[in-house]
Coordinates of C-alpha atoms in Angstrom, one line a residue:
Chain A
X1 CA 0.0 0.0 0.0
X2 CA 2.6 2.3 0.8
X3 CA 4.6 1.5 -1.9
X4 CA 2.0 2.6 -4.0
X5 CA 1.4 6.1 -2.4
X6 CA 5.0 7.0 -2.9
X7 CA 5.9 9.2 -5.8
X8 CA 8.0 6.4 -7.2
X9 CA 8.2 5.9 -11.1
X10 CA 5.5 3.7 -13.2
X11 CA 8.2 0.7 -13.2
X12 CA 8.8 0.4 -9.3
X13 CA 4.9 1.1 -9.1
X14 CA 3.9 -1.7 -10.9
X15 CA 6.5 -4.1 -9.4
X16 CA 5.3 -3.0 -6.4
X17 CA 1.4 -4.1 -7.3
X18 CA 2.8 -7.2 -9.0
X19 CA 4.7 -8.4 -5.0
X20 CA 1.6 -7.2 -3.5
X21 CA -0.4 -9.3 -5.4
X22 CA 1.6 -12.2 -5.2
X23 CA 1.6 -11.9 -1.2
X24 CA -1.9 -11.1 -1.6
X25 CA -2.0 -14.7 -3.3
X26 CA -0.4 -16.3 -0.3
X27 CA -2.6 -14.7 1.8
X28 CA -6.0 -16.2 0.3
X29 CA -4.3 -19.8 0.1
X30 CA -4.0 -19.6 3.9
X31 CA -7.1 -18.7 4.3
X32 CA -8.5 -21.2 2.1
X33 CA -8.6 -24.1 5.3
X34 CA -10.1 -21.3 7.6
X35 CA -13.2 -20.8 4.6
X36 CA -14.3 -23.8 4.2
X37 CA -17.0 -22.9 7.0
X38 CA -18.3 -20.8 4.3
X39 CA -18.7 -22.9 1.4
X40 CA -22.3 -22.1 1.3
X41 CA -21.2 -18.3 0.2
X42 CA -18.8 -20.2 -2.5
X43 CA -21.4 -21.5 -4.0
X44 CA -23.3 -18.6 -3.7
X45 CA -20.5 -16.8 -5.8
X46 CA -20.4 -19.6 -8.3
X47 CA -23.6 -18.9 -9.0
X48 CA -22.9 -14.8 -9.1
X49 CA -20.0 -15.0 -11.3
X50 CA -20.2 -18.8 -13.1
X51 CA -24.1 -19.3 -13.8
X52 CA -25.3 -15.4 -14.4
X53 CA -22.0 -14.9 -17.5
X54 CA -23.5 -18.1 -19.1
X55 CA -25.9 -16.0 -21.4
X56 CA -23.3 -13.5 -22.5
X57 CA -20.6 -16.9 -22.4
X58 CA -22.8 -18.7 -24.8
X59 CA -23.9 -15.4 -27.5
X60 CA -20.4 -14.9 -27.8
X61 CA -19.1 -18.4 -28.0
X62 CA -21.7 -18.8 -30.6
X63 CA -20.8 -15.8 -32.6
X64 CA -17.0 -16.3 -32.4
X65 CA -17.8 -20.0 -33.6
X66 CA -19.6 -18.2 -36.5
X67 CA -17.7 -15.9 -37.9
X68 CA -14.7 -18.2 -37.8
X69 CA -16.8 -20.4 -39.8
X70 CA -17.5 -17.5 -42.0
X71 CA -13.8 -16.1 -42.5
X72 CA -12.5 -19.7 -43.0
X73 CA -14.8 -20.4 -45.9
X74 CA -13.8 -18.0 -47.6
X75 CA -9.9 -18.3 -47.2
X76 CA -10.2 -22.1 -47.3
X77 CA -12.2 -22.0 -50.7
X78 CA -8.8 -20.3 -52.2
X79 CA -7.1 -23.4 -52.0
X80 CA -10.0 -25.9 -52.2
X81 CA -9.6 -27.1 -48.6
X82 CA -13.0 -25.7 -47.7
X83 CA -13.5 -29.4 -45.9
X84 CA -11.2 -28.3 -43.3
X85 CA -13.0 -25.3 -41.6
X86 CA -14.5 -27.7 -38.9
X87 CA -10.9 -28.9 -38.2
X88 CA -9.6 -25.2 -38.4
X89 CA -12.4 -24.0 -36.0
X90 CA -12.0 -26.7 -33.7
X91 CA -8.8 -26.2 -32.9
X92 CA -8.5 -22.2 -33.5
X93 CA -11.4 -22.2 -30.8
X94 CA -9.8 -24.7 -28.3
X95 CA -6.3 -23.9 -28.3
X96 CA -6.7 -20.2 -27.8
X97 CA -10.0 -18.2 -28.6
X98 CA -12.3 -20.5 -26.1
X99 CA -9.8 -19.4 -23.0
X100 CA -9.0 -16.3 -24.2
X101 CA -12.4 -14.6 -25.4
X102 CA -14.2 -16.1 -22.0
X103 CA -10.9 -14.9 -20.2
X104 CA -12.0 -11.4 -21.4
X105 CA -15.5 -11.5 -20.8
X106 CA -15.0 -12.9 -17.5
X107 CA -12.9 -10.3 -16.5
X108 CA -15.1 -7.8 -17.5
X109 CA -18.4 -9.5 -16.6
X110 CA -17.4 -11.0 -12.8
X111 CA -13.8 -9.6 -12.5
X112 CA -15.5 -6.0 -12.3
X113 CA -18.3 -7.0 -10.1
X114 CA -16.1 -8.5 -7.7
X115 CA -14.0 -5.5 -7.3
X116 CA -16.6 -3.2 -7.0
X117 CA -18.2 -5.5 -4.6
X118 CA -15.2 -5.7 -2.2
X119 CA -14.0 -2.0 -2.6
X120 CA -17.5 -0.9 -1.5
X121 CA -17.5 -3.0 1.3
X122 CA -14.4 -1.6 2.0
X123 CA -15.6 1.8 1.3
X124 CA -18.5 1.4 3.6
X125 CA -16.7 -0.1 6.4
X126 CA -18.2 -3.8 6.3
X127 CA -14.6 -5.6 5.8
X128 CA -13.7 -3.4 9.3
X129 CA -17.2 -4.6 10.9
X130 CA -16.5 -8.5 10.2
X131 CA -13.1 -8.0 11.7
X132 CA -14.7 -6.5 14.8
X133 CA -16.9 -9.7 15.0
X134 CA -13.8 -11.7 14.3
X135 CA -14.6 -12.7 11.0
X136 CA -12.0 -13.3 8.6
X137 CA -12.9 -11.2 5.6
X138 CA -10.0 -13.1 3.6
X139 CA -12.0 -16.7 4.5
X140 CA -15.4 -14.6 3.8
X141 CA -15.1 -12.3 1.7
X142 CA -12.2 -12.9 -0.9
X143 CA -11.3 -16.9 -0.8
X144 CA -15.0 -17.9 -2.3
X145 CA -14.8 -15.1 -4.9
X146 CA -11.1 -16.2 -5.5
X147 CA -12.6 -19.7 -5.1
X148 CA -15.5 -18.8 -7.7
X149 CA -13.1 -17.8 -10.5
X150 CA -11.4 -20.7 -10.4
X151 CA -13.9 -23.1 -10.7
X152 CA -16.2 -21.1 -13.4
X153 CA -13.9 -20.5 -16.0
X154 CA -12.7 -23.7 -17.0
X155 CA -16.4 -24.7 -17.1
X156 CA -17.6 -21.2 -18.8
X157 CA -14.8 -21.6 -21.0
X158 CA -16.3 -25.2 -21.8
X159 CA -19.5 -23.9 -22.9
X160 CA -18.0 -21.7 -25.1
X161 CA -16.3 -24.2 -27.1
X162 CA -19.5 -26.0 -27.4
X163 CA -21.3 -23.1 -29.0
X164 CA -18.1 -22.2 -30.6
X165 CA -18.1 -25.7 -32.6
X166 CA -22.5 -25.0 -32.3
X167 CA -22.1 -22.1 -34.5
X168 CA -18.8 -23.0 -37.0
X169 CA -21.2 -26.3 -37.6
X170 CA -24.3 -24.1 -38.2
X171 CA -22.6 -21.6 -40.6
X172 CA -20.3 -23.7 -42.2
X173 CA -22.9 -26.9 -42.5
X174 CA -26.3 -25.5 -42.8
X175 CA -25.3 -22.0 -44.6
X176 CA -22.1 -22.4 -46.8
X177 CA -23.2 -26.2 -47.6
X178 CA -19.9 -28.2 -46.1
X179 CA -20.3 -31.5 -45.9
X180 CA -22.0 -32.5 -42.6
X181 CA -19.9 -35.8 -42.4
X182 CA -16.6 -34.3 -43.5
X183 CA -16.7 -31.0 -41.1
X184 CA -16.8 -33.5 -38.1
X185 CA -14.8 -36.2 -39.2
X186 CA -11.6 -34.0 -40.3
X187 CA -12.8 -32.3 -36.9
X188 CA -12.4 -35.5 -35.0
X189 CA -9.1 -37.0 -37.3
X190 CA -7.2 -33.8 -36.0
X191 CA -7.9 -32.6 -32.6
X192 CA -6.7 -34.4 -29.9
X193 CA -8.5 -34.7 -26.3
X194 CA -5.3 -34.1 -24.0
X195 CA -3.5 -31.6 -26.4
X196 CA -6.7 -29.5 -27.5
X197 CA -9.1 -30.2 -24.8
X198 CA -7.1 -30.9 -21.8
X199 CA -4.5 -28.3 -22.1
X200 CA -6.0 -25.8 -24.3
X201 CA -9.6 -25.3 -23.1
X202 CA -9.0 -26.4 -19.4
X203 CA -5.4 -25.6 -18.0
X204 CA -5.2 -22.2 -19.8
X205 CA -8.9 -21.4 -18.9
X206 CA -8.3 -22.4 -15.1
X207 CA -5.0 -20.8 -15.0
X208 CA -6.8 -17.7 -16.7
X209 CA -9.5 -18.1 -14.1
X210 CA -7.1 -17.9 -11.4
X211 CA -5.5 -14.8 -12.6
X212 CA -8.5 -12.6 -13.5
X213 CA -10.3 -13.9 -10.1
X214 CA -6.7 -12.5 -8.1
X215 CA -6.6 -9.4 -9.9
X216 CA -10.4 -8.8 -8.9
X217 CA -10.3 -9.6 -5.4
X218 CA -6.7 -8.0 -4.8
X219 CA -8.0 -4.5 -6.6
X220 CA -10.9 -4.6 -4.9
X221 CA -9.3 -5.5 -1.2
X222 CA -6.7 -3.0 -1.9
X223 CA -8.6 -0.1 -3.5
X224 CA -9.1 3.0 -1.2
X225 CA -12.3 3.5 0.8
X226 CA -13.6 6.4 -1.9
X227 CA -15.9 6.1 -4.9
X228 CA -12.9 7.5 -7.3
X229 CA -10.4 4.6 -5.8
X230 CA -13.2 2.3 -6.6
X231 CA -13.6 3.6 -9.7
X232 CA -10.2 3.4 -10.6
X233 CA -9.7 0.0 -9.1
X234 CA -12.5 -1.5 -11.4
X235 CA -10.5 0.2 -14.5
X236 CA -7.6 -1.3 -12.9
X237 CA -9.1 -4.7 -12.9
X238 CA -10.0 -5.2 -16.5
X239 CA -6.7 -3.8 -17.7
X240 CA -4.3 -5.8 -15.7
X241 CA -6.5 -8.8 -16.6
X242 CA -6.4 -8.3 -19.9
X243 CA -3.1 -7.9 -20.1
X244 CA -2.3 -10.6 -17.8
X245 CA -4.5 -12.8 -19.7
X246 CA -2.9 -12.5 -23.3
X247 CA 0.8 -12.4 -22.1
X248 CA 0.1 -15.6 -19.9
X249 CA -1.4 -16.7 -23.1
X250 CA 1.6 -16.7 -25.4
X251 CA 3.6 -18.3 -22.2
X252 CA 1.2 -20.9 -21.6
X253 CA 1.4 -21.8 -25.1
X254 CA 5.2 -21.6 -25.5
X255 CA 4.9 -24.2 -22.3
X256 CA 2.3 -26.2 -23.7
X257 CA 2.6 -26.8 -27.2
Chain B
X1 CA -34.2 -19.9 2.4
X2 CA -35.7 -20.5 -0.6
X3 CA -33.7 -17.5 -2.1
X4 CA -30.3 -19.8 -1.1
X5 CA -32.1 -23.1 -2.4
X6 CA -32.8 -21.5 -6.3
X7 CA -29.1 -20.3 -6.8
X8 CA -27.9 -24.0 -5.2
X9 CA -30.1 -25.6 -7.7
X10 CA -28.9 -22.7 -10.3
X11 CA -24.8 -23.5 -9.2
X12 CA -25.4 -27.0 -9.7
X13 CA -27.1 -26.8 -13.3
X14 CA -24.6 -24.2 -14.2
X15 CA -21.8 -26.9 -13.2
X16 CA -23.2 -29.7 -14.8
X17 CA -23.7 -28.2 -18.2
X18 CA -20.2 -27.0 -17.9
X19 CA -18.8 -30.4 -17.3
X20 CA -21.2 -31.7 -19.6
X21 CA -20.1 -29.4 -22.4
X22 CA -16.5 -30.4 -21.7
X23 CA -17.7 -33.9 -22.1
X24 CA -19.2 -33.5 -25.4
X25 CA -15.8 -31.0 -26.9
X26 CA -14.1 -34.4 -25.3
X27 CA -15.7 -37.2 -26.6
X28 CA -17.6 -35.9 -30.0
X29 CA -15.1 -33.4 -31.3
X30 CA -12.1 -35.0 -30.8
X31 CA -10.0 -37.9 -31.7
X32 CA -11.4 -40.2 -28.4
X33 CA -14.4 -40.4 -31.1
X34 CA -13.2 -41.9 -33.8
X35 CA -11.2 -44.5 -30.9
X36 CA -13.0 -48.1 -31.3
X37 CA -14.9 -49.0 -28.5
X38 CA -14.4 -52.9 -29.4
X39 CA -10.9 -54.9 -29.5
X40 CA -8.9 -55.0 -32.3
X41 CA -5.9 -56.8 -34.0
X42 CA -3.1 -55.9 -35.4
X43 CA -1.6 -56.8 -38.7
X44 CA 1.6 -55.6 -39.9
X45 CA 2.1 -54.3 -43.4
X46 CA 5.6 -53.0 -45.4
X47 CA 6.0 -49.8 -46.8
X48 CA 8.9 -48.7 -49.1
X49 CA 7.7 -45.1 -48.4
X50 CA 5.4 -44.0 -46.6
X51 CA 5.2 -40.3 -46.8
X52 CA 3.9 -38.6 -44.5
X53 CA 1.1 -41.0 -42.8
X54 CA 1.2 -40.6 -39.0
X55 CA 0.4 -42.6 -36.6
X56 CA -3.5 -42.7 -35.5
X57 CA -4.2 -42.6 -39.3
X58 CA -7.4 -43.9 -40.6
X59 CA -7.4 -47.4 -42.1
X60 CA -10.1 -47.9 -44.8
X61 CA -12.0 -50.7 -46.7
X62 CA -13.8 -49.3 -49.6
X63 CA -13.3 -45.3 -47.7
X64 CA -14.8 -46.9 -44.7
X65 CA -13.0 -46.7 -41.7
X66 CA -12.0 -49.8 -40.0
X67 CA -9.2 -49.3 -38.2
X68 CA -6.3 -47.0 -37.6
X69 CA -2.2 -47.1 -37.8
X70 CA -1.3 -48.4 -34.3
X71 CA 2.8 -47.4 -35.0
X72 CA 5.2 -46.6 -37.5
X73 CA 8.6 -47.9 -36.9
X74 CA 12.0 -48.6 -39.3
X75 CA 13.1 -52.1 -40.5
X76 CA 17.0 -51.3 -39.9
X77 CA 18.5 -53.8 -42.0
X78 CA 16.1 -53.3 -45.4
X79 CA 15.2 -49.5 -45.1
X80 CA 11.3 -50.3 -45.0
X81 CA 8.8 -48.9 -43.0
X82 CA 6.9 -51.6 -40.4
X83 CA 3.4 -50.4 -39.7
X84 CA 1.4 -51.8 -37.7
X85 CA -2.5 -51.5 -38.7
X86 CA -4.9 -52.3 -35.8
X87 CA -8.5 -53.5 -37.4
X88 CA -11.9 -53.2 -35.8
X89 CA -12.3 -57.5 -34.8
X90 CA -15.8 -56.9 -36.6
X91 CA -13.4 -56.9 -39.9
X92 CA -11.8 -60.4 -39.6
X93 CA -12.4 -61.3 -43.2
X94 CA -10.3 -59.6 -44.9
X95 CA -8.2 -62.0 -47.4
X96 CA -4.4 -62.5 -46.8
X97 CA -4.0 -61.1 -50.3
X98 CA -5.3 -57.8 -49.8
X99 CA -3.0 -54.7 -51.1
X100 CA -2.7 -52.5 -48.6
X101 CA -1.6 -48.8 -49.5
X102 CA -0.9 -45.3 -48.5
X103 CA -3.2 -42.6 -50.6
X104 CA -3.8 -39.6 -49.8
X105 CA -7.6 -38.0 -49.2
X106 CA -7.3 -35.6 -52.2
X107 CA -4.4 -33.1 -53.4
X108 CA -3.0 -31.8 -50.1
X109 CA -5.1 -34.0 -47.6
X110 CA -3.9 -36.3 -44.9
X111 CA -2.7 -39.7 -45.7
X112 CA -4.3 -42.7 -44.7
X113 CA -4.1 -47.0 -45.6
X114 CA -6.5 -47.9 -48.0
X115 CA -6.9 -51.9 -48.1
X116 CA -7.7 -53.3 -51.6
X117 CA -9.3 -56.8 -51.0
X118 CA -7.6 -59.5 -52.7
X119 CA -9.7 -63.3 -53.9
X120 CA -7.2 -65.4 -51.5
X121 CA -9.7 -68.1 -49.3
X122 CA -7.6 -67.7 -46.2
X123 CA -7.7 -64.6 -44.2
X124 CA -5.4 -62.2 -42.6
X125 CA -4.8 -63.5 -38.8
X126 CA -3.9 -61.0 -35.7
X127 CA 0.1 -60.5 -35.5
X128 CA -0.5 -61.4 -40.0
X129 CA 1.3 -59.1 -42.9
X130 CA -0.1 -57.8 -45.8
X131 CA 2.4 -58.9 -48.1
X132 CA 1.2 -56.9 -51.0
X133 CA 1.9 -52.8 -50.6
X134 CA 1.5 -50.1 -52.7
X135 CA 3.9 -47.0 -51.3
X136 CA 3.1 -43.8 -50.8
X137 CA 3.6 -42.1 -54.3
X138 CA 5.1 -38.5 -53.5
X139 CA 3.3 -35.8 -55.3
X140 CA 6.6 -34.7 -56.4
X141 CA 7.3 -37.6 -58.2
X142 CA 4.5 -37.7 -59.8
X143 CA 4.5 -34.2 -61.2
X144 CA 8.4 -34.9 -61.4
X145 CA 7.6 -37.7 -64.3
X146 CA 5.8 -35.2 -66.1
X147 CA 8.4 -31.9 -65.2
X148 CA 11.5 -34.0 -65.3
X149 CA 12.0 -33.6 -61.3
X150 CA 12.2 -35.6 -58.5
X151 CA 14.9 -36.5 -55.3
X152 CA 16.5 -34.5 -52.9
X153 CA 20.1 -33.2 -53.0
X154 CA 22.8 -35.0 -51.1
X155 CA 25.7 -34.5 -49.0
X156 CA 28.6 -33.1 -51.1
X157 CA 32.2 -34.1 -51.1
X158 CA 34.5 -32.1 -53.5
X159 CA 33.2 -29.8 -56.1
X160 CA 34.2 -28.3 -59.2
X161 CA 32.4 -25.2 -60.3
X162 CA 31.1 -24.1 -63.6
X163 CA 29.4 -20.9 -64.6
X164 CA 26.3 -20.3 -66.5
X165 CA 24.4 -17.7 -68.3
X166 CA 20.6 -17.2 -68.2
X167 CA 18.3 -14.4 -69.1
X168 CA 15.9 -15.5 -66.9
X169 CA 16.7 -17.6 -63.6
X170 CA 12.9 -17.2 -62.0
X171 CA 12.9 -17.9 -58.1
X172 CA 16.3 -19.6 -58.5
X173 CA 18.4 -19.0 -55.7
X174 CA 21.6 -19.9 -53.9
X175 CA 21.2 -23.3 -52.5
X176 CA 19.1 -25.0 -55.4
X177 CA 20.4 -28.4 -56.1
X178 CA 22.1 -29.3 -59.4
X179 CA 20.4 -32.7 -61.0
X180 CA 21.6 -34.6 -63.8
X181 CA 18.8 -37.5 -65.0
X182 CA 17.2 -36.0 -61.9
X183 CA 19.6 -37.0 -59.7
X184 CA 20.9 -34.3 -57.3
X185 CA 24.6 -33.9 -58.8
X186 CA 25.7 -30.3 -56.4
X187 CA 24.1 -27.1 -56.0
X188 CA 23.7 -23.3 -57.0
X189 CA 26.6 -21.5 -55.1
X190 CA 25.7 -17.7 -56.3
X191 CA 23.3 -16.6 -58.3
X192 CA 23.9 -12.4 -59.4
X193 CA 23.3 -10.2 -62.3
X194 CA 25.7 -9.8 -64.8
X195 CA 26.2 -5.8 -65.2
X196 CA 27.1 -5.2 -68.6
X197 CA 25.3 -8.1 -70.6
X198 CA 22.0 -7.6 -68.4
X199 CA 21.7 -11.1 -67.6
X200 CA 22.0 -13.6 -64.6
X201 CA 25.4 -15.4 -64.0
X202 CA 24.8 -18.6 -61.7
X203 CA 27.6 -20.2 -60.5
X204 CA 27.2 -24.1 -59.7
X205 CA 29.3 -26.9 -58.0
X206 CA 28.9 -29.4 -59.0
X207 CA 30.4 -32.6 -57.3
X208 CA 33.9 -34.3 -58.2
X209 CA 32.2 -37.9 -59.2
X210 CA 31.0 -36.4 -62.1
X211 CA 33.5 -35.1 -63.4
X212 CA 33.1 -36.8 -67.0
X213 CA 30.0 -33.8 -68.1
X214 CA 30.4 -33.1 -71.8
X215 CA 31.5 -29.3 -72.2
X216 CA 28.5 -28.8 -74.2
X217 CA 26.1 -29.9 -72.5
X218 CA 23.1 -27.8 -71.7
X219 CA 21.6 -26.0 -68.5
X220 CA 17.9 -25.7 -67.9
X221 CA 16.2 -24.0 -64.7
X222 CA 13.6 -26.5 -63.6
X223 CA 10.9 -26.6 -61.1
X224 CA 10.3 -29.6 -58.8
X225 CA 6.7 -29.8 -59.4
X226 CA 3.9 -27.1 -59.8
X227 CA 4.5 -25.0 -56.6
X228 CA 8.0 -26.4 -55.7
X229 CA 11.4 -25.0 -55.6
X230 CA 13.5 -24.4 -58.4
X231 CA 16.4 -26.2 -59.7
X232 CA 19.3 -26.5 -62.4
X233 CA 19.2 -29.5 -64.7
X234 CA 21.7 -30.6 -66.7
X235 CA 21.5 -32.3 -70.2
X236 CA 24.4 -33.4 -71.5
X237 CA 25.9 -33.2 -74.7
X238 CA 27.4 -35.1 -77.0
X239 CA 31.5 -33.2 -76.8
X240 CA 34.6 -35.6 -75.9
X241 CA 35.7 -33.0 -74.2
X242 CA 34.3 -32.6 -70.2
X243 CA 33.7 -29.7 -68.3
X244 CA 36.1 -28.5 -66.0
X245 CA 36.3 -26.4 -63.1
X246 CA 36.1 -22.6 -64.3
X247 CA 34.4 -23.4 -67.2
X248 CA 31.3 -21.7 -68.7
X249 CA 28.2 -23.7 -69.8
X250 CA 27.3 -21.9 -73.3
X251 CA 23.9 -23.5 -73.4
X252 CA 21.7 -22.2 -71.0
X253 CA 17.8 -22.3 -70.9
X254 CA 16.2 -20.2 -69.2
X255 CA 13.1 -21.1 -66.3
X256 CA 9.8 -21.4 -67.6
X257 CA 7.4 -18.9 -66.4
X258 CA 4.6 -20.8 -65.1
X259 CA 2.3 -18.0 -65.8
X260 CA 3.6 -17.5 -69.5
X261 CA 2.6 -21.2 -70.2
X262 CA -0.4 -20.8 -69.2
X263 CA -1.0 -17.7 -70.6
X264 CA -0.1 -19.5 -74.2
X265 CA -2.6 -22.0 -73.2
X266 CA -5.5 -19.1 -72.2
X267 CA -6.7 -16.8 -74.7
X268 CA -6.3 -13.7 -71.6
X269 CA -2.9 -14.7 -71.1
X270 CA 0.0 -12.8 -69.9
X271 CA 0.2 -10.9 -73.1
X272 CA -3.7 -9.7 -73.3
X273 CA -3.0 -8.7 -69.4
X274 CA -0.5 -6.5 -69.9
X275 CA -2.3 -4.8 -72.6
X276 CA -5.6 -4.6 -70.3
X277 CA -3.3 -3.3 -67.3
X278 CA -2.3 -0.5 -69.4
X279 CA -5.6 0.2 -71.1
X280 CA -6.6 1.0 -67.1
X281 CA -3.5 2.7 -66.5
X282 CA -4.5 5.0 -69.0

């Protein structure tokens, strides 16, 4: 906190928010034992930020899914290889928009709510209040939103593959005329379940989930108790995400591949 | 109370068509579907080339697919390629004749082994061999038959080097392999313009085996295929005397334009182009 008041340059500024964060990290995995009590409010934010971004999850994933379709056609029909769209889609959507597209949304869908959520409380002494009744806000109040994220996005990002392949299959199938029996067998000759799936949809998604759930929870816990630092700590959270979400990206698939 | 049971009930149908969508990317769209549910056995069939089929290839009967390529391994002592095709056990008939070969599905698809059935009575047993195989035939060797190509260069020992003279070397570059008969004979060392007689000077080594190349034999700037690389071919002549190192090939042909053959061939060829691109210039 103090690191960030001084009138250091942008560089030590953001190292310094990078080591909070990580500490911030350490902080929730310790308190993860002591919130079990409260798994009933995990649950509760697994429905807040896992079950209410389904709709906007699932219009995108079908879109996205569509317009790859779309795009692919076209190119594809260049070379007379427009029986490999389904394959293309498949594993253009696993291996890096499904994670990355719900990444985003999540961050701006959940990741906001939960830092507006938390800085208010701040703002309006509650996180003081529960520590006067000897309430942990870290085992309340952060570790099932933390939690939350982690568990959703590997299953939002799921769904969006699903309605990613939903709408390639509907555009590229029922619209542009692709064989129905060649779009998913090239699908299935190429993409592999522990390459594709495993790794692309649900180790980058969780890892994504676990970044964009820290950033929330740590802008929000950190943000200062006034409707600008709130504000400005919501910004904060979709930027950093973002950021963090598509340079983790390249890494995790540098690591992966 | 009944505000905490509708989001429970909401969690748990959120989490169940999450996992239920990760089943369905698992098993439909990936390669666990096409993975046979029922036993199979393995026969082994020999390959003098078998391009680029992978392992986890499709085996078909008549385009159907009965099986896939369990492994792909090397016979050390004959240079062939063992692979081992494991067959759905509902296809147990198939004849101990059978061809089995590599195709490819269309022009630039993946490869796969295509089983031809054969008349024998007895049939091909688990741990069996196909006996009869067709290899893989490289795209490049086929268009090779019809372009004069084909092969890869080779390591090169000692070289002499000879210069030649073309007005036109297309995509030619240094590196290009030298073929004789199409067989890689050295490489392009340099390839430049030559400044006063506006034309391109390409310099070639050309390995000391063959070292018994009439002097007026002739150069020709090849292509390996329709979209391959380019190459220099040799054709030799019919001098006693042989070239030697520092000498210069006097007959040269130049590389065909790909788009000026098939401009001859098309009534808006290259020529009416031109003419049309400067009619809009204008």
């Amino acid at each position: 906190m103090s690191a960030r008041m001084s009138p250091d340059n942008v560089v030590v500024r953001s190292l310094a928010q990078i080591g909070d964060c990580g500490l911030f990290l350490l902080k929730i995995l310790a308190a993860l034992p002591r919130s079990t009590r409260y798994a009933r409010e995990t649950v509760r934010q697994l429905w807040f930020v896992g079950a209410m971004s389904l709709t906007i999850i699932m219009t995108c994933g079908l879109f996205v899914g569509m317009v790859l379709a779309l795009q692919l056609y076209h190119v594809l029909s260049i070379f007379g290889g427009t029986a490999a769209t389904g394959t293309v889609v498949a594993i253009s959507i696993y291996r890096e928009l499904g994670p990355v597209v719900t990444a985003l949304l999540f961050a701006g869908r959940a990741g906001t709510a939960i830092t507006a959520e938390i800085g208010l409380m701040r703002a309006t002494d509650q996180i003081a209040a529960m520590e006067l009744m000897a309430v942990d806000p870290l085992a309340y109040v952060v570790a099932p939103r933390f939690l939350a994220g982690l568990i959703a996005m590997p299953l939002l990002s799921s769904v969006f593959c699903a309605l990613g392949i939903f709408g390639g299959h509907l555009v590229g199938v029922n619209w542009l005329g692709i064989d129905n029996g060649t779009f998913w067998s090239n699908m299935t000759a190429t993409v592999d379940v522990w390459q594709d799936i495993i790794n692309g949809v649900v180790w980058k998604s969780f890892v994504f989930g676990a970044v964009v759930a820290l950033i929330a929870v740590f802008q929000g816990f950190t943000a200062p108790p006034t409707s600008e630092g709130v504000a400005y700590a919501t910004t904060r959270t979709v930027v950093a995400s973002s950021i963090a979400i598509l340079a983790l990206d390249f890494v995790l698939t540098a690591f992966l591949m | 109370m009944s505000q905490r049971k509708s989001y429970a009930v909401g969690t748990g149908l959120f989490i169940v068509l999450g996992f239920a969508a990760l089943a369905y990317l698992a098993t439909q769209t990936s390669s666990i579907a096409n993975r046979y549910a029922g036993a199979t056995y393995t026969v082994d069939a020999k390959f003098a080339n078998i391009g680029q089929l992978k392992e986890r290839a499709p085996v078909k009967i008549a385009g159907v697919r009965v099986g896939q390529v369990e492994s792909i391994g090397l016979e050390p002592n004959t240079a062939v390629a063992d692979v081992k095709l494991a067959i759905d056990l509902r296809y147990d008939k198939i004849p101990a004749d059978s061809v089995a070969t590599v195709f490819t599905s269309g022009l630039l698809g993946d490869q796969y082994v295509g089983i031809e059935y054969g008349h024998a009575k007895q049939y091909v047993a688990a741990g069996g061999t196909f006996s009869l195989t067709h290899s893989s035939p490289p795209l490049e060797e086929m268009l090779g038959k019809f372009f004069g190509a084909g092969g890869a260069a080779d390591a090169i020992g000692g070289t002499y080097k000879v210069t030649a003279h073309f007005s036109n070397v297309g995509a030619l570059s240094a590196g290009a392999s030298v073929k004789m008969a199409g067989v890689p004979i050295g490489q392009v060392v340099s390839v430049v313009a030559e400044p006063t007689k506006l034309d391109a000077v390409v310099t070639l080594a050309i390995d000391n085996r063959y070292n018994q190349i009439p002097d007026d034999s002739a150069a020709a700037v090849f292509t390996s295929g329709l979209i391959g690389s380019q190459y220099v071919a040799i054709q030799p002549g019919g001098s006693p005397d042989v070239l030697k190192n520092g000498d210069e090939m006097i007959l040269t042909q130049s590389a065909m334009q790909l788009e000026d053959l098939i401009g001859k061939f098309l009534v808006n060829g290259s020529g009416n182009a031109d003419k049309k691109d400067a009619a809009a210039g204008k």
